[in-house]
Amino acid sequence: MADGRPTWQGHLRLSLVTCPVAMYTATDARGDVRFNMLHKKTHNRIRMIPTDPDLGPIERSDIVKGYEYEKGEYVVITQDEIDSVRLESTRTIDIERFVPAAQIDRLYWDNPYFLVPDGKLAAEAYGVIREAMTKEGQVALGRVVMHQRERLLAIEPRDAGMVAWSLRSRHEVRDAASYFDAIPDKKPDAAMIQIAQKIIEQKEGPFDPEQFNDRYEDALRALIKEKQKGKGRKVTAPEEPQDTNVVDLMEALRASLGKAPTGKATAKKAPAKTASKTPARKKAG
């Protein structure tokens, strides 16, 4: 049984095959610790009052939207003008093409949604599309309008269902070359690489999400519980790791090789329910 209300409802269409579907957000941010801004003496919730630097506090009805095209220079856009270019929600995901998942750079993968058949009559057509994609080892690309924005979706089979990933547009992904060009092209020492490889082998193991809790969130929750009980708590910042000098790099690698725990022996096996029927996406080059 699906938990919560669907983010989107409509139809999935492959050529002449159509079935009703619903999309549910696959992640849950309700567990995040969030703070409100309070006055330090009264503990009253602080209200943010819109303020003009020349006029002081202003009414929200006097606020308009502006796009900064140069520093300090804006073009004002009215709500009617925004509405005039708003995309119509077609309520249909048209599959435009199929591609191998490995061809989509991982920088483009954004938010996951569970894509499920909406009603018993939709199950057969949904199953045909999913099984055909599984056998071909392909993901489907389609478009959807959500929250007045058109988004590209990558749909992949997973277990008995499908997951739709929203993809970032090319304008949202920065060019890696501008960040990596300054890295020296000199190859590291081959002996050092071999030692580093052995350290990696010692730490190999299956991915188990149960082993990777957000320790900061856990610490915040523990702190909040203690504060609720009226207890104080001394907070100690962890020590910053020291940079490894180039001269000591080989020595540090050898020392690491001797103390590295064996991940193969200690890591738990990942739960079977997290496994996907599609091949794992390869890391983009």
C-alpha positions as a Markdown table, in Angstrom:
| # | Residue | x | y | z |
|---|---|---|---|---|
| 1 | Met | 0.0 | 0.0 | 0.0 |
| 2 | Ala | 1.4 | 3.4 | -1.1 |
| 3 | Asp | 2.3 | 5.8 | 1.8 |
| 4 | Gly | 0.9 | 9.3 | 1.4 |
| 5 | Arg | -0.6 | 11.2 | -1.5 |
| 6 | Pro | 0.9 | 10.9 | -5.0 |
| 7 | Thr | 3.1 | 13.7 | -6.2 |
| 8 | Trp | 1.7 | 13.3 | -9.7 |
| 9 | Gln | -1.1 | 11.2 | -11.4 |
| 10 | Gly | -1.6 | 10.7 | -15.1 |
| 11 | His | -0.8 | 8.2 | -17.8 |
| 12 | Leu | 2.3 | 6.5 | -19.1 |
| 13 | Arg | 2.3 | 6.0 | -22.8 |
| 14 | Leu | 4.5 | 3.8 | -25.0 |
| 15 | Ser | 3.3 | 4.3 | -28.6 |
| 16 | Leu | -0.3 | 3.0 | -28.6 |
| 17 | Val | 0.0 | 1.4 | -25.1 |
| 18 | Thr | -1.3 | 3.6 | -22.3 |
| 19 | Cys | -1.8 | 2.9 | -18.6 |
| 20 | Pro | -2.8 | 5.1 | -15.6 |
| 21 | Val | 0.1 | 5.7 | -13.2 |
| 22 | Ala | 0.9 | 7.6 | -10.1 |
| 23 | Met | 4.2 | 8.9 | -8.9 |
| 24 | Tyr | 5.2 | 9.0 | -5.2 |
| 25 | Thr | 8.4 | 10.6 | -3.8 |
| 26 | Ala | 10.8 | 7.8 | -3.1 |
| 27 | Thr | 12.7 | 9.8 | -0.4 |
| 28 | Asp | 11.5 | 11.1 | 3.0 |
| 29 | Ala | 12.9 | 14.3 | 4.5 |
| 30 | Arg | 10.6 | 14.2 | 7.6 |
| 31 | Gly | 13.3 | 12.7 | 9.7 |
| 32 | Asp | 15.6 | 15.7 | 9.2 |
| 33 | Val | 16.1 | 17.8 | 12.3 |
| 34 | Arg | 14.8 | 21.3 | 11.6 |
| 35 | Phe | 15.1 | 24.4 | 13.8 |
| 36 | Asn | 12.8 | 27.4 | 14.1 |
| 37 | Met | 14.1 | 30.9 | 14.8 |
| 38 | Leu | 13.1 | 32.2 | 18.3 |
| 39 | His | 13.7 | 35.3 | 20.3 |
| 40 | Lys | 16.4 | 34.4 | 22.9 |
| 41 | Lys | 14.4 | 35.7 | 25.8 |
| 42 | Thr | 10.8 | 35.2 | 25.0 |
| 43 | His | 11.2 | 32.1 | 22.8 |
| 44 | Asn | 8.5 | 33.5 | 20.6 |
| 45 | Arg | 8.7 | 32.4 | 16.9 |
| 46 | Ile | 10.3 | 35.2 | 14.8 |
| 47 | Arg | 8.3 | 36.6 | 11.8 |
| 48 | Met | 10.3 | 37.7 | 8.8 |
| 49 | Ile | 9.0 | 41.2 | 7.8 |
| 50 | Pro | 9.8 | 42.2 | 4.2 |
| 51 | Thr | 11.9 | 45.4 | 4.3 |
| 52 | Asp | 12.9 | 47.9 | 1.6 |
| 53 | Pro | 16.4 | 49.5 | 2.4 |
| 54 | Asp | 14.9 | 53.0 | 1.7 |
| 55 | Leu | 11.3 | 52.6 | 2.8 |
| 56 | Gly | 11.6 | 50.3 | 5.7 |
| 57 | Pro | 8.9 | 47.6 | 6.4 |
| 58 | Ile | 6.6 | 47.1 | 3.4 |
| 59 | Glu | 3.4 | 45.2 | 2.6 |
| 60 | Arg | 3.7 | 41.9 | 0.8 |
| 61 | Ser | 1.2 | 43.3 | -1.8 |
| 62 | Asp | 3.9 | 45.8 | -2.9 |
| 63 | Ile | 6.4 | 43.0 | -3.8 |
| 64 | Val | 7.0 | 42.1 | -7.5 |
| 65 | Lys | 9.3 | 39.6 | -9.1 |
| 66 | Gly | 12.4 | 40.8 | -10.8 |
| 67 | Tyr | 15.2 | 39.0 | -12.8 |
| 68 | Glu | 18.7 | 40.4 | -12.2 |
| 69 | Tyr | 20.4 | 40.5 | -15.7 |
| 70 | Glu | 23.3 | 42.6 | -14.4 |
| 71 | Lys | 24.6 | 43.5 | -11.0 |
| 72 | Gly | 21.8 | 45.7 | -9.5 |
| 73 | Glu | 19.8 | 45.8 | -12.7 |
| 74 | Tyr | 16.5 | 44.1 | -12.9 |
| 75 | Val | 13.7 | 43.4 | -15.4 |
| 76 | Val | 10.3 | 43.2 | -13.6 |
| 77 | Ile | 8.0 | 40.3 | -14.6 |
| 78 | Thr | 4.3 | 40.4 | -13.6 |
| 79 | Gln | 2.4 | 37.3 | -12.5 |
| 80 | Asp | 0.2 | 37.5 | -15.6 |
| 81 | Glu | 3.3 | 37.4 | -17.8 |
| 82 | Ile | 4.6 | 34.4 | -15.9 |
| 83 | Asp | 1.2 | 32.6 | -16.3 |
| 84 | Ser | 1.2 | 33.3 | -20.0 |
| 85 | Val | 4.3 | 31.1 | -20.5 |
| 86 | Arg | 3.3 | 28.4 | -18.0 |
| 87 | Leu | 3.3 | 25.0 | -19.5 |
| 88 | Glu | 0.0 | 23.1 | -19.6 |
| 89 | Ser | 0.0 | 20.0 | -17.4 |
| 90 | Thr | -0.8 | 17.3 | -20.0 |
| 91 | Arg | -1.1 | 14.5 | -17.4 |
| 92 | Thr | 0.7 | 12.1 | -19.8 |
| 93 | Ile | 4.3 | 10.9 | -19.8 |
| 94 | Asp | 5.1 | 10.1 | -23.4 |
| 95 | Ile | 8.1 | 7.8 | -23.7 |
| 96 | Glu | 10.3 | 9.4 | -26.4 |
| 97 | Arg | 13.3 | 7.1 | -26.5 |
| 98 | Phe | 15.2 | 4.3 | -24.7 |
| 99 | Val | 18.9 | 4.5 | -23.7 |
| 100 | Pro | 21.3 | 2.5 | -21.6 |
| 101 | Ala | 21.4 | 3.8 | -18.1 |
| 102 | Ala | 25.2 | 4.0 | -18.3 |
| 103 | Gln | 25.0 | 6.6 | -21.0 |
| 104 | Ile | 23.4 | 9.2 | -18.6 |
| 105 | Asp | 26.1 | 11.0 | -16.7 |
| 106 | Arg | 25.4 | 10.6 | -13.0 |
| 107 | Leu | 25.6 | 14.3 | -12.5 |
| 108 | Tyr | 22.2 | 14.5 | -14.2 |
| 109 | Trp | 20.3 | 12.1 | -12.0 |
| 110 | Asp | 18.3 | 14.1 | -9.5 |
| 111 | Asn | 15.2 | 13.0 | -7.5 |
| 112 | Pro | 13.7 | 9.5 | -7.5 |
| 113 | Tyr | 9.9 | 8.7 | -7.6 |
| 114 | Phe | 8.1 | 5.4 | -7.3 |
| 115 | Leu | 6.1 | 5.0 | -10.5 |
| 116 | Val | 3.2 | 2.6 | -9.9 |
| 117 | Pro | 0.1 | 1.5 | -11.8 |
| 118 | Asp | -3.0 | 3.5 | -10.7 |
| 119 | Gly | -5.7 | 1.0 | -10.4 |
| 120 | Lys | -6.1 | -2.8 | -11.0 |
| 121 | Leu | -6.9 | -2.3 | -14.7 |
| 122 | Ala | -3.5 | -0.6 | -15.3 |
| 123 | Ala | -1.4 | -3.5 | -14.0 |
| 124 | Glu | -1.3 | -5.5 | -17.2 |
| 125 | Ala | -0.1 | -2.7 | -19.5 |
| 126 | Tyr | 2.3 | -1.5 | -16.8 |
| 127 | Gly | 3.8 | -5.0 | -16.5 |
| 128 | Val | 4.3 | -5.3 | -20.2 |
| 129 | Ile | 6.2 | -2.1 | -20.4 |
| 130 | Arg | 8.3 | -2.9 | -17.3 |
| 131 | Glu | 9.2 | -6.4 | -18.5 |
| 132 | Ala | 10.1 | -5.3 | -22.0 |
| 133 | Met | 12.5 | -2.7 | -20.6 |
| 134 | Thr | 14.0 | -5.2 | -18.2 |
| 135 | Lys | 14.7 | -7.7 | -21.0 |
| 136 | Glu | 16.2 | -5.0 | -23.2 |
| 137 | Gly | 18.3 | -3.5 | -20.4 |
| 138 | Gln | 17.1 | 0.0 | -21.2 |
| 139 | Val | 15.7 | 3.0 | -19.4 |
| 140 | Ala | 12.9 | 5.2 | -20.8 |
| 141 | Leu | 13.1 | 8.9 | -21.3 |
| 142 | Gly | 10.0 | 11.0 | -21.1 |
| 143 | Arg | 8.7 | 14.4 | -20.1 |
| 144 | Val | 6.3 | 15.5 | -17.3 |
| 145 | Val | 5.0 | 18.8 | -16.1 |
| 146 | Met | 5.2 | 19.1 | -12.3 |
| 147 | His | 4.8 | 22.3 | -10.2 |
| 148 | Gln | 4.6 | 24.4 | -13.4 |
| 149 | Arg | 7.9 | 23.1 | -14.7 |
| 150 | Glu | 8.7 | 20.6 | -17.4 |
| 151 | Arg | 11.0 | 17.9 | -16.3 |
| 152 | Leu | 12.8 | 15.1 | -18.1 |
| 153 | Leu | 12.3 | 11.7 | -16.6 |
| 154 | Ala | 14.5 | 8.6 | -16.7 |
| 155 | Ile | 12.3 | 5.6 | -16.0 |
| 156 | Glu | 13.9 | 2.3 | -15.0 |
| 157 | Pro | 12.5 | -1.1 | -13.9 |
| 158 | Arg | 13.1 | -1.9 | -10.2 |
| 159 | Asp | 11.9 | -5.1 | -8.5 |
| 160 | Ala | 8.1 | -5.5 | -9.4 |
| 161 | Gly | 7.8 | -1.8 | -10.3 |
| 162 | Met | 9.5 | 1.1 | -11.9 |
| 163 | Val | 11.4 | 4.2 | -10.6 |
| 164 | Ala | 11.2 | 7.5 | -12.4 |
| 165 | Trp | 14.2 | 9.8 | -11.9 |
| 166 | Ser | 13.9 | 13.5 | -12.6 |
| 167 | Leu | 17.0 | 14.6 | -14.6 |
| 168 | Arg | 18.7 | 17.9 | -14.3 |
| 169 | Ser | 18.8 | 20.1 | -17.4 |
| 170 | Arg | 22.1 | 20.9 | -19.1 |
| 171 | His | 22.0 | 24.4 | -17.7 |
| 172 | Glu | 22.0 | 23.0 | -14.1 |
| 173 | Val | 25.1 | 20.9 | -14.6 |
| 174 | Arg | 28.4 | 22.7 | -14.5 |
| 175 | Asp | 31.3 | 21.8 | -16.7 |
| 176 | Ala | 33.8 | 19.6 | -14.8 |
| 177 | Ala | 36.7 | 20.7 | -17.0 |
| 178 | Ser | 36.7 | 24.2 | -15.5 |
| 179 | Tyr | 37.3 | 22.6 | -12.0 |
| 180 | Phe | 39.7 | 19.7 | -13.0 |
| 181 | Asp | 41.9 | 21.5 | -15.6 |
| 182 | Ala | 44.2 | 22.9 | -12.9 |
| 183 | Ile | 45.0 | 19.4 | -11.5 |
| 184 | Pro | 48.6 | 18.4 | -12.6 |
| 185 | Asp | 48.8 | 15.8 | -15.3 |
| 186 | Lys | 51.7 | 14.1 | -13.7 |
| 187 | Lys | 51.1 | 10.4 | -12.9 |
| 188 | Pro | 51.6 | 9.3 | -9.3 |
| 189 | Asp | 54.3 | 6.8 | -8.3 |
| 190 | Ala | 53.4 | 3.3 | -9.5 |
| 191 | Ala | 54.4 | 1.7 | -6.2 |
| 192 | Met | 52.2 | 4.1 | -4.2 |
| 193 | Ile | 49.3 | 3.3 | -6.5 |
| 194 | Gln | 49.8 | -0.5 | -5.9 |
| 195 | Ile | 49.7 | 0.0 | -2.1 |
| 196 | Ala | 46.6 | 2.2 | -2.3 |
| 197 | Gln | 45.0 | -0.6 | -4.4 |
| 198 | Lys | 45.7 | -3.1 | -1.7 |
| 199 | Ile | 44.1 | -0.8 | 0.9 |
| 200 | Ile | 41.1 | -0.5 | -1.3 |
| 201 | Glu | 40.9 | -4.3 | -1.6 |
| 202 | Gln | 41.0 | -4.7 | 2.2 |
| 203 | Lys | 38.1 | -2.3 | 2.6 |
| 204 | Glu | 35.9 | -3.8 | -0.1 |
| 205 | Gly | 32.4 | -5.0 | 0.9 |
| 206 | Pro | 28.7 | -4.8 | -0.1 |
| 207 | Phe | 26.8 | -1.5 | 0.2 |
| 208 | Asp | 24.5 | -1.7 | 3.3 |
| 209 | Pro | 22.6 | 1.6 | 3.9 |
| 210 | Glu | 22.0 | 0.5 | 7.5 |
| 211 | Gln | 25.7 | 1.1 | 8.2 |
| 212 | Phe | 25.6 | 4.7 | 7.0 |
| 213 | Asn | 23.4 | 6.7 | 9.4 |
| 214 | Asp | 23.8 | 10.5 | 9.4 |
| 215 | Arg | 25.9 | 10.8 | 12.6 |
| 216 | Tyr | 25.3 | 14.5 | 12.8 |
| 217 | Glu | 21.5 | 14.0 | 12.7 |
| 218 | Asp | 21.8 | 11.3 | 15.4 |
| 219 | Ala | 23.9 | 13.6 | 17.6 |
| 220 | Leu | 21.4 | 16.4 | 17.2 |
| 221 | Arg | 18.5 | 14.1 | 18.2 |
| 222 | Ala | 20.4 | 12.9 | 21.3 |
| 223 | Leu | 21.2 | 16.5 | 22.2 |
| 224 | Ile | 17.5 | 17.5 | 21.8 |
| 225 | Lys | 16.4 | 14.6 | 24.1 |
| 226 | Glu | 18.9 | 15.6 | 26.8 |
| 227 | Lys | 17.8 | 19.3 | 26.5 |
| 228 | Gln | 14.1 | 18.2 | 26.9 |
| 229 | Lys | 15.1 | 16.4 | 30.1 |
| 230 | Gly | 16.8 | 19.5 | 31.4 |
| 231 | Lys | 20.2 | 18.1 | 31.2 |
| 232 | Gly | 23.2 | 20.0 | 30.0 |
| 233 | Arg | 25.8 | 18.6 | 27.6 |
| 234 | Lys | 29.3 | 19.5 | 26.8 |
| 235 | Val | 30.0 | 19.7 | 23.1 |
| 236 | Thr | 33.5 | 18.9 | 21.8 |
| 237 | Ala | 34.5 | 19.5 | 18.2 |
| 238 | Pro | 36.3 | 16.7 | 16.5 |
| 239 | Glu | 40.0 | 17.2 | 15.7 |
| 240 | Glu | 40.7 | 18.2 | 12.1 |
| 241 | Pro | 42.7 | 15.6 | 10.1 |
| 242 | Gln | 46.3 | 16.7 | 9.3 |
| 243 | Asp | 47.3 | 16.9 | 5.7 |
| 244 | Thr | 49.8 | 14.3 | 4.5 |
| 245 | Asn | 53.1 | 15.7 | 3.4 |
| 246 | Val | 54.4 | 14.5 | 0.1 |
| 247 | Val | 57.6 | 13.2 | 1.8 |
| 248 | Asp | 55.6 | 11.1 | 4.2 |
| 249 | Leu | 53.1 | 9.8 | 1.6 |
| 250 | Met | 54.7 | 6.4 | 1.0 |
| 251 | Glu | 55.2 | 5.9 | 4.8 |
| 252 | Ala | 51.5 | 6.8 | 5.4 |
| 253 | Leu | 50.3 | 4.4 | 2.7 |
| 254 | Arg | 52.4 | 1.5 | 4.2 |
| 255 | Ala | 51.1 | 2.3 | 7.7 |
| 256 | Ser | 47.5 | 2.4 | 6.4 |
| 257 | Leu | 48.0 | -1.0 | 4.6 |
| 258 | Gly | 49.0 | -2.6 | 8.0 |
| 259 | Lys | 46.1 | -1.2 | 10.0 |
| 260 | Ala | 43.3 | -1.2 | 7.3 |
| 261 | Pro | 40.3 | -3.4 | 8.4 |
| 262 | Thr | 39.1 | -6.0 | 6.0 |
| 263 | Gly | 35.7 | -4.9 | 4.7 |
| 264 | Lys | 34.9 | -8.3 | 3.2 |
| 265 | Ala | 34.9 | -10.0 | 6.6 |
| 266 | Thr | 33.0 | -7.3 | 8.6 |
| 267 | Ala | 30.5 | -5.8 | 6.2 |
| 268 | Lys | 27.0 | -7.1 | 6.4 |
| 269 | Lys | 25.2 | -8.3 | 3.3 |
| 270 | Ala | 22.9 | -5.7 | 1.7 |
| 271 | Pro | 19.2 | -6.5 | 2.1 |
| 272 | Ala | 17.8 | -8.3 | -0.9 |
| 273 | Lys | 14.8 | -5.9 | -1.1 |
| 274 | Thr | 17.1 | -3.0 | -2.2 |
| 275 | Ala | 18.3 | -4.9 | -5.2 |
| 276 | Ser | 17.3 | -3.7 | -8.7 |
| 277 | Lys | 16.5 | -5.8 | -11.7 |
| 278 | Thr | 18.4 | -3.4 | -13.9 |
| 279 | Pro | 22.1 | -3.4 | -14.2 |
| 280 | Ala | 23.9 | -1.0 | -11.9 |
| 281 | Arg | 24.7 | 2.4 | -13.5 |
| 282 | Lys | 28.4 | 2.6 | -14.3 |
| 283 | Lys | 30.3 | 5.6 | -13.0 |
| 284 | Ala | 30.5 | 8.2 | -15.8 |
| 285 | Gly | 33.8 | 9.0 | -17.2 |
